[in-house]
PDB file of N, CA, C and O in Angstrom, chain B, residues numbered from 101:
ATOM      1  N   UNK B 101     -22.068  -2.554  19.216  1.00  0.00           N
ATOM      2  CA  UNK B 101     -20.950  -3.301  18.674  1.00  0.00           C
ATOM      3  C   UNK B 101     -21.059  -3.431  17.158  1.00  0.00           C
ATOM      4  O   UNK B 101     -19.999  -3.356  16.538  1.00  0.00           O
ATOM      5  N   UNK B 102     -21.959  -3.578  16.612  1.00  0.00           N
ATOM      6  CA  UNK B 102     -22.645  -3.901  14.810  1.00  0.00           C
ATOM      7  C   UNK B 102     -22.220  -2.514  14.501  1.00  0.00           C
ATOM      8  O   UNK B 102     -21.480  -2.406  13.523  1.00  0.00           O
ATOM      9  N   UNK B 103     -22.435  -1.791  14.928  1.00  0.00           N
ATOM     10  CA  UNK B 103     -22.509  -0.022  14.370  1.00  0.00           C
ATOM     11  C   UNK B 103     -20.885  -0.147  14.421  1.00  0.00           C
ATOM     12  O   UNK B 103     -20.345  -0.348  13.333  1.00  0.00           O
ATOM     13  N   UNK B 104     -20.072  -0.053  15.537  1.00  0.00           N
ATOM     14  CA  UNK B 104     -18.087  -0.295  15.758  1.00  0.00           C
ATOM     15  C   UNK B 104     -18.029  -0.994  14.427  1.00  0.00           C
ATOM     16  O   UNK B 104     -17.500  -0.513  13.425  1.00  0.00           O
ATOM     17  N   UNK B 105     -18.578  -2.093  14.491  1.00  0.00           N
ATOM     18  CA  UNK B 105     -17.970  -3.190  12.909  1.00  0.00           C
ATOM     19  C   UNK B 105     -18.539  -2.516  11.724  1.00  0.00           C
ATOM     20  O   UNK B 105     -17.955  -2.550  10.641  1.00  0.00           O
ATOM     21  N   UNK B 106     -19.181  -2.166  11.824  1.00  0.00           N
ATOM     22  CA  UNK B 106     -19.284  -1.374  10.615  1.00  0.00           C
ATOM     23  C   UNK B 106     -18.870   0.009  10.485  1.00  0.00           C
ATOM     24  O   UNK B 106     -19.171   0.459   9.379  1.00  0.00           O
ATOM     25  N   UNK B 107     -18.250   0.875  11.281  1.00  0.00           N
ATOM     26  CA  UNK B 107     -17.714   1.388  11.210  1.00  0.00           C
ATOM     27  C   UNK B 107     -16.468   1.167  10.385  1.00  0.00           C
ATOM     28  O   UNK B 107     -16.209   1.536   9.240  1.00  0.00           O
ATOM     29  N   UNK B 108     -15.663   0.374  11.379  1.00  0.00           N
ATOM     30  CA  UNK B 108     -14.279  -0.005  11.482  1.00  0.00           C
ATOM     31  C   UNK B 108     -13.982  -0.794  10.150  1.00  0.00           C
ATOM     32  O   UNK B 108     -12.993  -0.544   9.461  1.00  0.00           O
ATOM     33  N   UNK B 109     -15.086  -1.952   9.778  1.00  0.00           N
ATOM     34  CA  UNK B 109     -14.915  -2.139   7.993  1.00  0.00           C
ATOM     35  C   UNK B 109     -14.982  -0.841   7.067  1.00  0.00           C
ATOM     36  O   UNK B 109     -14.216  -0.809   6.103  1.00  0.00           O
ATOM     37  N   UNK B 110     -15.822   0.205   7.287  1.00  0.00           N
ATOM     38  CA  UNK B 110     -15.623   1.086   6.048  1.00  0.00           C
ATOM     39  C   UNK B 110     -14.596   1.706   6.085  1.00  0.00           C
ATOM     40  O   UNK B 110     -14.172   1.994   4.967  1.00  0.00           O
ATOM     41  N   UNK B 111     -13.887   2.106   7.078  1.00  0.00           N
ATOM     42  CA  UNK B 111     -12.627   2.510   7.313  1.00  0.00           C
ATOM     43  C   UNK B 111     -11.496   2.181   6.503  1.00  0.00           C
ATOM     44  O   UNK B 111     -10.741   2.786   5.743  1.00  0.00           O
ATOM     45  N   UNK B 112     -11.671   0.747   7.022  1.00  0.00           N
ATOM     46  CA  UNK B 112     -10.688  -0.164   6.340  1.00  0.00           C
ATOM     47  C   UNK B 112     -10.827  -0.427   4.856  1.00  0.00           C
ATOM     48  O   UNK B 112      -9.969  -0.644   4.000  1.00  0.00           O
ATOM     49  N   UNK B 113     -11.799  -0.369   4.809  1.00  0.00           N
ATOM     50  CA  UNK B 113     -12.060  -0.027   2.913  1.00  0.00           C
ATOM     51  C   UNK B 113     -11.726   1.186   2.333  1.00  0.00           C
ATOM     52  O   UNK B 113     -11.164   1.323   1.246  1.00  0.00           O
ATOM     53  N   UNK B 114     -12.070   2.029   3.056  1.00  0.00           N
ATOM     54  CA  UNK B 114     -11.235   3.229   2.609  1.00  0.00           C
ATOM     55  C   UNK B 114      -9.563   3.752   2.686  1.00  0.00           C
ATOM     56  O   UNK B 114      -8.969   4.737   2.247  1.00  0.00           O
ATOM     57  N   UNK B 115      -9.169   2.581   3.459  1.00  0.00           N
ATOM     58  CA  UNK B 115      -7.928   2.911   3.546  1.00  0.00           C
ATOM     59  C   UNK B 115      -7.157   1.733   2.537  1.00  0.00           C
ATOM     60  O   UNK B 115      -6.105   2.016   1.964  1.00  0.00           O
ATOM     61  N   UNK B 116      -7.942   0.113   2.364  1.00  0.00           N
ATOM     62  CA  UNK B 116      -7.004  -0.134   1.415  1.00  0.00           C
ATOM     63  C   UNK B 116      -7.713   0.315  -0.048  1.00  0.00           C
ATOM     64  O   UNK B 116      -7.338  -0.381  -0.991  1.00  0.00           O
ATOM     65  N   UNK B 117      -8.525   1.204  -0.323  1.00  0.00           N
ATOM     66  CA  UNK B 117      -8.784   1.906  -1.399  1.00  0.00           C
ATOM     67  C   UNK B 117      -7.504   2.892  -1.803  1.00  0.00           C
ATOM     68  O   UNK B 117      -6.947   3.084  -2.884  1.00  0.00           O
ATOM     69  N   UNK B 118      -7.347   3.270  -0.876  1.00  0.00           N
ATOM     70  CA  UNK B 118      -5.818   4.748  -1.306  1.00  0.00           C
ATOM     71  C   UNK B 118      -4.598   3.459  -1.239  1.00  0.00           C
ATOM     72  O   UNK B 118      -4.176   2.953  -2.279  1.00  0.00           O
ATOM     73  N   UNK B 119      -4.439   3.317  -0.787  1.00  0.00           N
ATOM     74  CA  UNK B 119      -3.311   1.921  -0.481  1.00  0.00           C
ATOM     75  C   UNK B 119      -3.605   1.529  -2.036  1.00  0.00           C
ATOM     76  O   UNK B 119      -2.661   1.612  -2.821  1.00  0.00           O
ATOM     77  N   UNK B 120      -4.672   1.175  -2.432  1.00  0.00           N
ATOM     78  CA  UNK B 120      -4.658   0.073  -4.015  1.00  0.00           C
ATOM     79  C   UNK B 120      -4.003   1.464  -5.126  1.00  0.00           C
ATOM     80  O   UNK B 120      -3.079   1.371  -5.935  1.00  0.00           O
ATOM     81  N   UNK B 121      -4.654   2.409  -4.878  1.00  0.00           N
ATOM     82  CA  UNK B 121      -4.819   3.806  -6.139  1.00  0.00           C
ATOM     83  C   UNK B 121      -3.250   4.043  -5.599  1.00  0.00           C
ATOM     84  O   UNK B 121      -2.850   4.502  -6.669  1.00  0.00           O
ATOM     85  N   UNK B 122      -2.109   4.075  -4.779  1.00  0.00           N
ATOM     86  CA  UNK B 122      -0.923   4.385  -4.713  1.00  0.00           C
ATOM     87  C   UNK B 122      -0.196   3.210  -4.935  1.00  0.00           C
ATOM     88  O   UNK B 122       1.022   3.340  -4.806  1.00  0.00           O
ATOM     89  N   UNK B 123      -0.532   2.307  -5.176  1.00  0.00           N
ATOM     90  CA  UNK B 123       0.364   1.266  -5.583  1.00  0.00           C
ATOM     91  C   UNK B 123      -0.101   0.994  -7.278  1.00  0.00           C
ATOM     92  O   UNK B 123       0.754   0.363  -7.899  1.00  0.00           O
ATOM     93  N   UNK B 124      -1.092   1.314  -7.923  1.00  0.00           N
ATOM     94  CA  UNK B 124      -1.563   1.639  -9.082  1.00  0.00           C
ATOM     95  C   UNK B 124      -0.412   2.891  -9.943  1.00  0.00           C
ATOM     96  O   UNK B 124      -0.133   2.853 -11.141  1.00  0.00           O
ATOM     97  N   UNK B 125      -0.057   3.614  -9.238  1.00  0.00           N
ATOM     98  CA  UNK B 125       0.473   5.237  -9.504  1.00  0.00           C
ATOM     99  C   UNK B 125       2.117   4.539  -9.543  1.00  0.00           C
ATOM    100  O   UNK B 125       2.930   4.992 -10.349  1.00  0.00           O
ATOM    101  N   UNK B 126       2.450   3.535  -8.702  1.00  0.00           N
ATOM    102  CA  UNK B 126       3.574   3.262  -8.661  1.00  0.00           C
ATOM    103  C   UNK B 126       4.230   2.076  -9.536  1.00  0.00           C
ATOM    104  O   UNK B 126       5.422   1.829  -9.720  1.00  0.00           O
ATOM    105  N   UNK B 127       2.789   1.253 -10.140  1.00  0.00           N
ATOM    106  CA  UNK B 127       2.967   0.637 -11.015  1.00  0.00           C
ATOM    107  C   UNK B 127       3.334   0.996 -12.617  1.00  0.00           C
ATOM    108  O   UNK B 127       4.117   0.448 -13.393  1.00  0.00           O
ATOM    109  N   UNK B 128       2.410   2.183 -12.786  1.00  0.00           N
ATOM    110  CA  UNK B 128       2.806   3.293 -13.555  1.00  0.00           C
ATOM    111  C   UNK B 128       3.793   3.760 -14.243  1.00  0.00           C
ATOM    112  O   UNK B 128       3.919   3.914 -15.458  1.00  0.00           O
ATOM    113  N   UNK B 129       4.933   4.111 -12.813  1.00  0.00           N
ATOM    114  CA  UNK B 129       5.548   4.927 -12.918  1.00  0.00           C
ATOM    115  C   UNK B 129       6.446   3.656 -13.393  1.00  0.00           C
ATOM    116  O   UNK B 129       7.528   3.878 -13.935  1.00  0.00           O
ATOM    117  N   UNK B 130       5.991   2.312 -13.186  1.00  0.00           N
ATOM    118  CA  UNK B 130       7.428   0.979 -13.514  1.00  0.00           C
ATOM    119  C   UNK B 130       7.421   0.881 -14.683  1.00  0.00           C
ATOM    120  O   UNK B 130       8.391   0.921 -15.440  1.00  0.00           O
ATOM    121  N   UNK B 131       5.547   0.645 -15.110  1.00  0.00           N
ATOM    122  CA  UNK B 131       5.851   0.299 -16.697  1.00  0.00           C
ATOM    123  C   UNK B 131       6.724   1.688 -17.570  1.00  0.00           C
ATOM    124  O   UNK B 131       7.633   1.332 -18.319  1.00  0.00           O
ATOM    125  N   UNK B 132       6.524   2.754 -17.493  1.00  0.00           N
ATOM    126  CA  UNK B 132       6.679   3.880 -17.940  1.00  0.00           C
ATOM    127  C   UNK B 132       8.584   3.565 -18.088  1.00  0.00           C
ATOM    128  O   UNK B 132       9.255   3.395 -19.105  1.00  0.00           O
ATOM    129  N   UNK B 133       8.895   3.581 -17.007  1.00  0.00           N
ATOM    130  CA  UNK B 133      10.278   3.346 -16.861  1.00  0.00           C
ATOM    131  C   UNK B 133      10.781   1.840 -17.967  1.00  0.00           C
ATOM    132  O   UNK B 133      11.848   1.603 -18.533  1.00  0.00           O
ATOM    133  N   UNK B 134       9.549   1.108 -17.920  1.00  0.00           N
ATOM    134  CA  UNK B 134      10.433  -0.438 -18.437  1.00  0.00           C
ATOM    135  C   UNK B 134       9.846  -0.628 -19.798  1.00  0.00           C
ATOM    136  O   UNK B 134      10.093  -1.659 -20.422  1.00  0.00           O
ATOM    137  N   UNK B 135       9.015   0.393 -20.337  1.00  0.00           N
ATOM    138  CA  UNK B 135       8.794   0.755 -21.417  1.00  0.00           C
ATOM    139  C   UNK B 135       9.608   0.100 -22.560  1.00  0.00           C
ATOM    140  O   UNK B 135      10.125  -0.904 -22.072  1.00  0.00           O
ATOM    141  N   UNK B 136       9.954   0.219 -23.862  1.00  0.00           N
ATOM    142  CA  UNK B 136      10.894  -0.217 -25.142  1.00  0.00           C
ATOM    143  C   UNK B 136      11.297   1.275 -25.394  1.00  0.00           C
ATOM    144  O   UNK B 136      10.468   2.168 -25.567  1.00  0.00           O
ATOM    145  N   UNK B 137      12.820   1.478 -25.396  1.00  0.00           N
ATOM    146  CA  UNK B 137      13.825   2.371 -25.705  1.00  0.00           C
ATOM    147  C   UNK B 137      13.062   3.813 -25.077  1.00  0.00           C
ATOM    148  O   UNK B 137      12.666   4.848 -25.611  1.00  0.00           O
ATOM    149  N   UNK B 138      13.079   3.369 -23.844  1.00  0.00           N
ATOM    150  CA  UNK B 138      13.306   4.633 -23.057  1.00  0.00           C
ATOM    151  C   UNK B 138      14.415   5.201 -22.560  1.00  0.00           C
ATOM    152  O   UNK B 138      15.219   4.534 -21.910  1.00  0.00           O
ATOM    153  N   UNK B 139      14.599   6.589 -22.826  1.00  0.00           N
ATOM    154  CA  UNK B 139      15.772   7.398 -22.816  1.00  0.00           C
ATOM    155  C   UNK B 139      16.427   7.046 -21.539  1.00  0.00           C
ATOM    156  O   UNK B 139      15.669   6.836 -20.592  1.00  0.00           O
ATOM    157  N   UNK B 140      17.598   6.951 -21.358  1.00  0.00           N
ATOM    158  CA  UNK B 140      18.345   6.823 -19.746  1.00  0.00           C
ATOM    159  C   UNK B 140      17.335   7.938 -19.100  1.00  0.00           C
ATOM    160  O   UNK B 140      16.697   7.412 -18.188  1.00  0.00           O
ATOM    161  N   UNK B 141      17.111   8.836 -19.222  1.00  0.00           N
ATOM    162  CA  UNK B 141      16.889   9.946 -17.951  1.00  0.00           C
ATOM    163  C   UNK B 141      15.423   9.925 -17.252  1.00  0.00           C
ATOM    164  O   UNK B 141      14.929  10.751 -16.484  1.00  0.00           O
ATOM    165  N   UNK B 142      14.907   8.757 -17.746  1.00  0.00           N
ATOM    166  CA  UNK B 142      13.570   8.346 -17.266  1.00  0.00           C
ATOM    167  C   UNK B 142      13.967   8.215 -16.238  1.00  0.00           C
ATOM    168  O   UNK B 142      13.744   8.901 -15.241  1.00  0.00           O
ATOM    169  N   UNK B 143      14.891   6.914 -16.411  1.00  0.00           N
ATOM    170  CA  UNK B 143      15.148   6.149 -14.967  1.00  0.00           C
ATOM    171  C   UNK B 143      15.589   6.667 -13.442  1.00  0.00           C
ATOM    172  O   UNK B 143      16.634   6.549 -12.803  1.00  0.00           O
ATOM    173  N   UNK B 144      14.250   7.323 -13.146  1.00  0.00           N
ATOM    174  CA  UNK B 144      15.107   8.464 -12.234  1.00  0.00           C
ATOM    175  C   UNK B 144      14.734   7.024 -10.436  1.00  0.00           C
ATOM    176  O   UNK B 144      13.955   6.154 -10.047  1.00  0.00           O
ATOM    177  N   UNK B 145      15.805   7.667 -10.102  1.00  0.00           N
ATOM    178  CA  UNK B 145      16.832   6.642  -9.232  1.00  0.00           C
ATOM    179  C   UNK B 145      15.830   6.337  -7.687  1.00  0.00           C
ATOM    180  O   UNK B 145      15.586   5.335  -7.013  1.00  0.00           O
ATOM    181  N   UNK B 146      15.341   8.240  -7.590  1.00  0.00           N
ATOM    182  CA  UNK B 146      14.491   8.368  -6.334  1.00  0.00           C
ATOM    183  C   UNK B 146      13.362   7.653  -6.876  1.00  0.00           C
ATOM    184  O   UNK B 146      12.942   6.997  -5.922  1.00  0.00           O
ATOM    185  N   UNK B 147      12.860   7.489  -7.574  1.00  0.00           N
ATOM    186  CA  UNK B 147      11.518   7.381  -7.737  1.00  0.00           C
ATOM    187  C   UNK B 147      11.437   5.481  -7.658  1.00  0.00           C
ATOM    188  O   UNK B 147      10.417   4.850  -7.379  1.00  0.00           O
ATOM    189  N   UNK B 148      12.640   4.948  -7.947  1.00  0.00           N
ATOM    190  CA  UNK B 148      12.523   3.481  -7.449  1.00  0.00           C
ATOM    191  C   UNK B 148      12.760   3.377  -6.581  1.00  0.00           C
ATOM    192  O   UNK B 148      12.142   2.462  -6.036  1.00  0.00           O
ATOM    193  N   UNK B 149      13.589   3.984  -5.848  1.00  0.00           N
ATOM    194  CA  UNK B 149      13.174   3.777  -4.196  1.00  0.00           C
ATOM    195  C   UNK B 149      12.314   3.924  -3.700  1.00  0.00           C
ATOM    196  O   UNK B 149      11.873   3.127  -2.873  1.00  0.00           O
ATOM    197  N   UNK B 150      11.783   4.965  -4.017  1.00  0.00           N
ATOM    198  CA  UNK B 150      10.376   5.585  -2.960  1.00  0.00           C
ATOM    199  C   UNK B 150       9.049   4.288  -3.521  1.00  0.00           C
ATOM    200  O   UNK B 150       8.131   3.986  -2.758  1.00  0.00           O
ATOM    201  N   UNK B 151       9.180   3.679  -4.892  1.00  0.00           N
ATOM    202  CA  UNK B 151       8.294   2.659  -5.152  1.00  0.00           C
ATOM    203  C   UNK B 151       8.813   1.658  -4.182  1.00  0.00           C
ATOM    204  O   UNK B 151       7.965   1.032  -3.546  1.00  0.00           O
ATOM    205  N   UNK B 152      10.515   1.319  -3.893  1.00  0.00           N
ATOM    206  CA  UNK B 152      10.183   0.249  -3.015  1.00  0.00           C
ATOM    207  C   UNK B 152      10.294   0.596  -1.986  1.00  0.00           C
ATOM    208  O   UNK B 152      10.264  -0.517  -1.459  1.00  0.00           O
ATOM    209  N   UNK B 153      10.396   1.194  -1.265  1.00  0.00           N
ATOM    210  CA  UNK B 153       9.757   2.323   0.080  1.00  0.00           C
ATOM    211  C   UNK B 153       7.954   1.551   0.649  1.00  0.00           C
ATOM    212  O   UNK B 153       7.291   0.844   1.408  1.00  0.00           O
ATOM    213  N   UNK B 154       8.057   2.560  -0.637  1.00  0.00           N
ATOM    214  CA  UNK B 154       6.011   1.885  -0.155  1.00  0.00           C
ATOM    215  C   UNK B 154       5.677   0.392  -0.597  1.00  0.00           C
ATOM    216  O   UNK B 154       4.810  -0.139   0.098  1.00  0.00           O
ATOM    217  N   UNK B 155       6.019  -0.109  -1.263  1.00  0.00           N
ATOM    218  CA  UNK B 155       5.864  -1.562  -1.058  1.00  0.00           C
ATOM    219  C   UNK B 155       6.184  -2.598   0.049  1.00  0.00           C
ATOM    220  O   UNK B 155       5.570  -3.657   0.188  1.00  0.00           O
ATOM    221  N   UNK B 156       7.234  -2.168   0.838  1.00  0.00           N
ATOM    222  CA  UNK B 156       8.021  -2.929   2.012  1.00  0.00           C
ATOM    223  C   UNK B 156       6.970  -2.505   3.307  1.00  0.00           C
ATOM    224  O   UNK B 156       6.746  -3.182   4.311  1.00  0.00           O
ATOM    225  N   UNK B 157       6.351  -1.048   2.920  1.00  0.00           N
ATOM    226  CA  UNK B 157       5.637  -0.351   4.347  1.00  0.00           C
ATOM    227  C   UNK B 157       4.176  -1.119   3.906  1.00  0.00           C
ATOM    228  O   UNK B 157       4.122  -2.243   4.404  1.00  0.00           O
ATOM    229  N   UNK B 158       3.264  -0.853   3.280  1.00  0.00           N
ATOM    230  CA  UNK B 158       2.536  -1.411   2.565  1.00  0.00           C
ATOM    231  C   UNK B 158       2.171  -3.023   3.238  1.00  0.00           C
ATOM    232  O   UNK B 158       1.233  -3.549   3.837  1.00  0.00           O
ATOM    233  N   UNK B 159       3.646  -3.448   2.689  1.00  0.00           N
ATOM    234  CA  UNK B 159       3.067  -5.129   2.428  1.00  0.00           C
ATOM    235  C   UNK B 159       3.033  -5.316   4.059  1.00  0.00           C
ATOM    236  O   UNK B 159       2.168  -6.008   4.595  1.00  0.00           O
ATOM    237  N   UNK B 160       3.981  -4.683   4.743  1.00  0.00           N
ATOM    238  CA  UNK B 160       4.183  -4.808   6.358  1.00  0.00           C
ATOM    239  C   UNK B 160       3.218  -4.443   7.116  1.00  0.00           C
ATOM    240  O   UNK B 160       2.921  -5.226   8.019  1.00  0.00           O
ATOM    241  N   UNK B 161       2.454  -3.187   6.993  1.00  0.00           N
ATOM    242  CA  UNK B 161       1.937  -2.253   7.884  1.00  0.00           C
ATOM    243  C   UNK B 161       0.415  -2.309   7.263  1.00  0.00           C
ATOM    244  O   UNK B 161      -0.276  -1.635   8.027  1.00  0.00           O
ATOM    245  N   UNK B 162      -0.244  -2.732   6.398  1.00  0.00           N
ATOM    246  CA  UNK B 162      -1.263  -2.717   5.878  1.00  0.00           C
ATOM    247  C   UNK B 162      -1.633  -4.529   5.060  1.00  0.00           C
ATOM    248  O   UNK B 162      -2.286  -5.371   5.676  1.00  0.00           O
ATOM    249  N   UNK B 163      -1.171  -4.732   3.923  1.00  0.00           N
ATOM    250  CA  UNK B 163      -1.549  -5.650   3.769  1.00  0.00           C
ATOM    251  C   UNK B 163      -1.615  -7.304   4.446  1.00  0.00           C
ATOM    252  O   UNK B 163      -2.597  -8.043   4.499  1.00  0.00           O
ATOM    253  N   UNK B 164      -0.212  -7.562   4.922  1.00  0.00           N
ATOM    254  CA  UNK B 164       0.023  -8.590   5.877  1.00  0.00           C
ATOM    255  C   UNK B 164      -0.819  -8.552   6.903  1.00  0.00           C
ATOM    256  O   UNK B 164      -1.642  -9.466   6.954  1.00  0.00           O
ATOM    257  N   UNK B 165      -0.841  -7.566   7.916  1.00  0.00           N
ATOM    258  CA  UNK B 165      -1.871  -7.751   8.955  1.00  0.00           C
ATOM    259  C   UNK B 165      -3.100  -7.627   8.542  1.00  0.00           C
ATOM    260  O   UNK B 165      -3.980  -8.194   9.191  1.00  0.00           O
ATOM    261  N   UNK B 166      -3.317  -7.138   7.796  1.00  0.00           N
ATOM    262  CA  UNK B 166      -4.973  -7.031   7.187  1.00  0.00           C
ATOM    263  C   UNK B 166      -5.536  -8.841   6.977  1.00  0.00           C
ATOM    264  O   UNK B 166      -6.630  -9.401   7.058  1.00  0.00           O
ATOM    265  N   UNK B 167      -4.464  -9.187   6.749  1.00  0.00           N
ATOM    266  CA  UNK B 167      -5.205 -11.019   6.378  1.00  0.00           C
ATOM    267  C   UNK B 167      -4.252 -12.172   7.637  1.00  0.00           C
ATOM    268  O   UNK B 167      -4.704 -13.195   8.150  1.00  0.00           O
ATOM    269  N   UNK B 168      -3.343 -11.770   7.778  1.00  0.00           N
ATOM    270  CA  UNK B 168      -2.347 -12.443   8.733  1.00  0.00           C
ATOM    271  C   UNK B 168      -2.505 -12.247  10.367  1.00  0.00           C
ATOM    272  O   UNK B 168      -1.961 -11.252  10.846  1.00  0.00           O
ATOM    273  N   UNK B 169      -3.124 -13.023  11.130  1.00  0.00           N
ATOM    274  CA  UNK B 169      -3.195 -11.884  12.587  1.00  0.00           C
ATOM    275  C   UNK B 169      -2.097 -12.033  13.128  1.00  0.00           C
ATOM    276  O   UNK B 169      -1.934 -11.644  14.284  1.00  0.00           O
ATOM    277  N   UNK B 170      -1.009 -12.679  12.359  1.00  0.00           N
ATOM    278  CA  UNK B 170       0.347 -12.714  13.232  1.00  0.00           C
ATOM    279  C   UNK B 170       0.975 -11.225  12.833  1.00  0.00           C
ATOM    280  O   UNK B 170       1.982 -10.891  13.458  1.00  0.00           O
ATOM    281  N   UNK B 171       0.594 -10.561  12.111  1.00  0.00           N
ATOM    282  CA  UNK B 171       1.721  -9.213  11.691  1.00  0.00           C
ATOM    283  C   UNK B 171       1.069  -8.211  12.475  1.00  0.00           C
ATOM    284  O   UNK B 171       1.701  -7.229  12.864  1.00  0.00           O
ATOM    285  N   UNK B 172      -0.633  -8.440  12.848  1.00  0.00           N
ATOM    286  CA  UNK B 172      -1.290  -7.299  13.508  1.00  0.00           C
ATOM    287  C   UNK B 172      -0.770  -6.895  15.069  1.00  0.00           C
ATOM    288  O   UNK B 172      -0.705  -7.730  15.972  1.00  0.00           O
ATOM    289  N   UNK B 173      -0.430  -5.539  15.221  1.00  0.00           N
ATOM    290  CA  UNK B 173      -0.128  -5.115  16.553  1.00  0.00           C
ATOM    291  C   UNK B 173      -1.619  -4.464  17.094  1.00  0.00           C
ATOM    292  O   UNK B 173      -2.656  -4.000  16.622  1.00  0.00           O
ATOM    293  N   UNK B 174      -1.084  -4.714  18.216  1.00  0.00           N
ATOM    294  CA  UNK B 174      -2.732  -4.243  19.300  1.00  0.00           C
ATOM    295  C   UNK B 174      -2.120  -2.993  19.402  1.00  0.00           C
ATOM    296  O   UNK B 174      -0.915  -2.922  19.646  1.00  0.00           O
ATOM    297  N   UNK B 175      -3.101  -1.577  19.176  1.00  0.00           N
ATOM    298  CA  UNK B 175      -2.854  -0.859  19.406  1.00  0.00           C
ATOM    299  C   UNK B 175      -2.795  -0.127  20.937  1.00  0.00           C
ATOM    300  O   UNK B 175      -2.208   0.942  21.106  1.00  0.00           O
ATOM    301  N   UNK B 176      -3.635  -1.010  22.260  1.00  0.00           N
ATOM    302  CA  UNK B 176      -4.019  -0.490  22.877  1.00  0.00           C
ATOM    303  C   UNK B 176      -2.903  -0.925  24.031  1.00  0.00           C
ATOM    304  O   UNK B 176      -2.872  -0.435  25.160  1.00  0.00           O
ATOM    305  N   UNK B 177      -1.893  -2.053  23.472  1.00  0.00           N
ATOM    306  CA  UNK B 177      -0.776  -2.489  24.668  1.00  0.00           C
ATOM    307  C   UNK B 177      -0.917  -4.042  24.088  1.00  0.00           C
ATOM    308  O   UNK B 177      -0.271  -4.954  24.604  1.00  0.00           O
TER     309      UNK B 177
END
């Protein structure tokens, strides 16, 4: 069971590791956009969606249940 939990924590560290480094990339891409006298054609249209795309999946599917056990689904039923 110690060996499962430790498993299952490094896992989970490794997964909200890419989770932190893609929400880093998407922060990025905001300041970049909200920058001082950036040209209109920065503001490209897909690319704020797809930032709030992964923030809504993110905060739902990873961070909330990660600390909340009300958002966590049992995978097994």
């Amino acid at each position: 069971d110690n060996d499962r939990d430790d498993e299952e924590r490094l896992w989970r560290d490794l997964i909200m590791e890419r989770v932190t480094k893609s929400a880093d990339a998407c922060l990025t891409a905001l300041n970049i956009m909200t920058s001082a006298r950036m040209p209109k054609a920065v503001y490209i249209e897909d690319v704020i969606e797809r930032v709030v795309q992964y923030a809504k999946f993110h905060l739902q599917n990873t961070l909330y249940p990660q600390y909340d056990p009300v958002y966590r689904v049992d995978p097994h039923g």
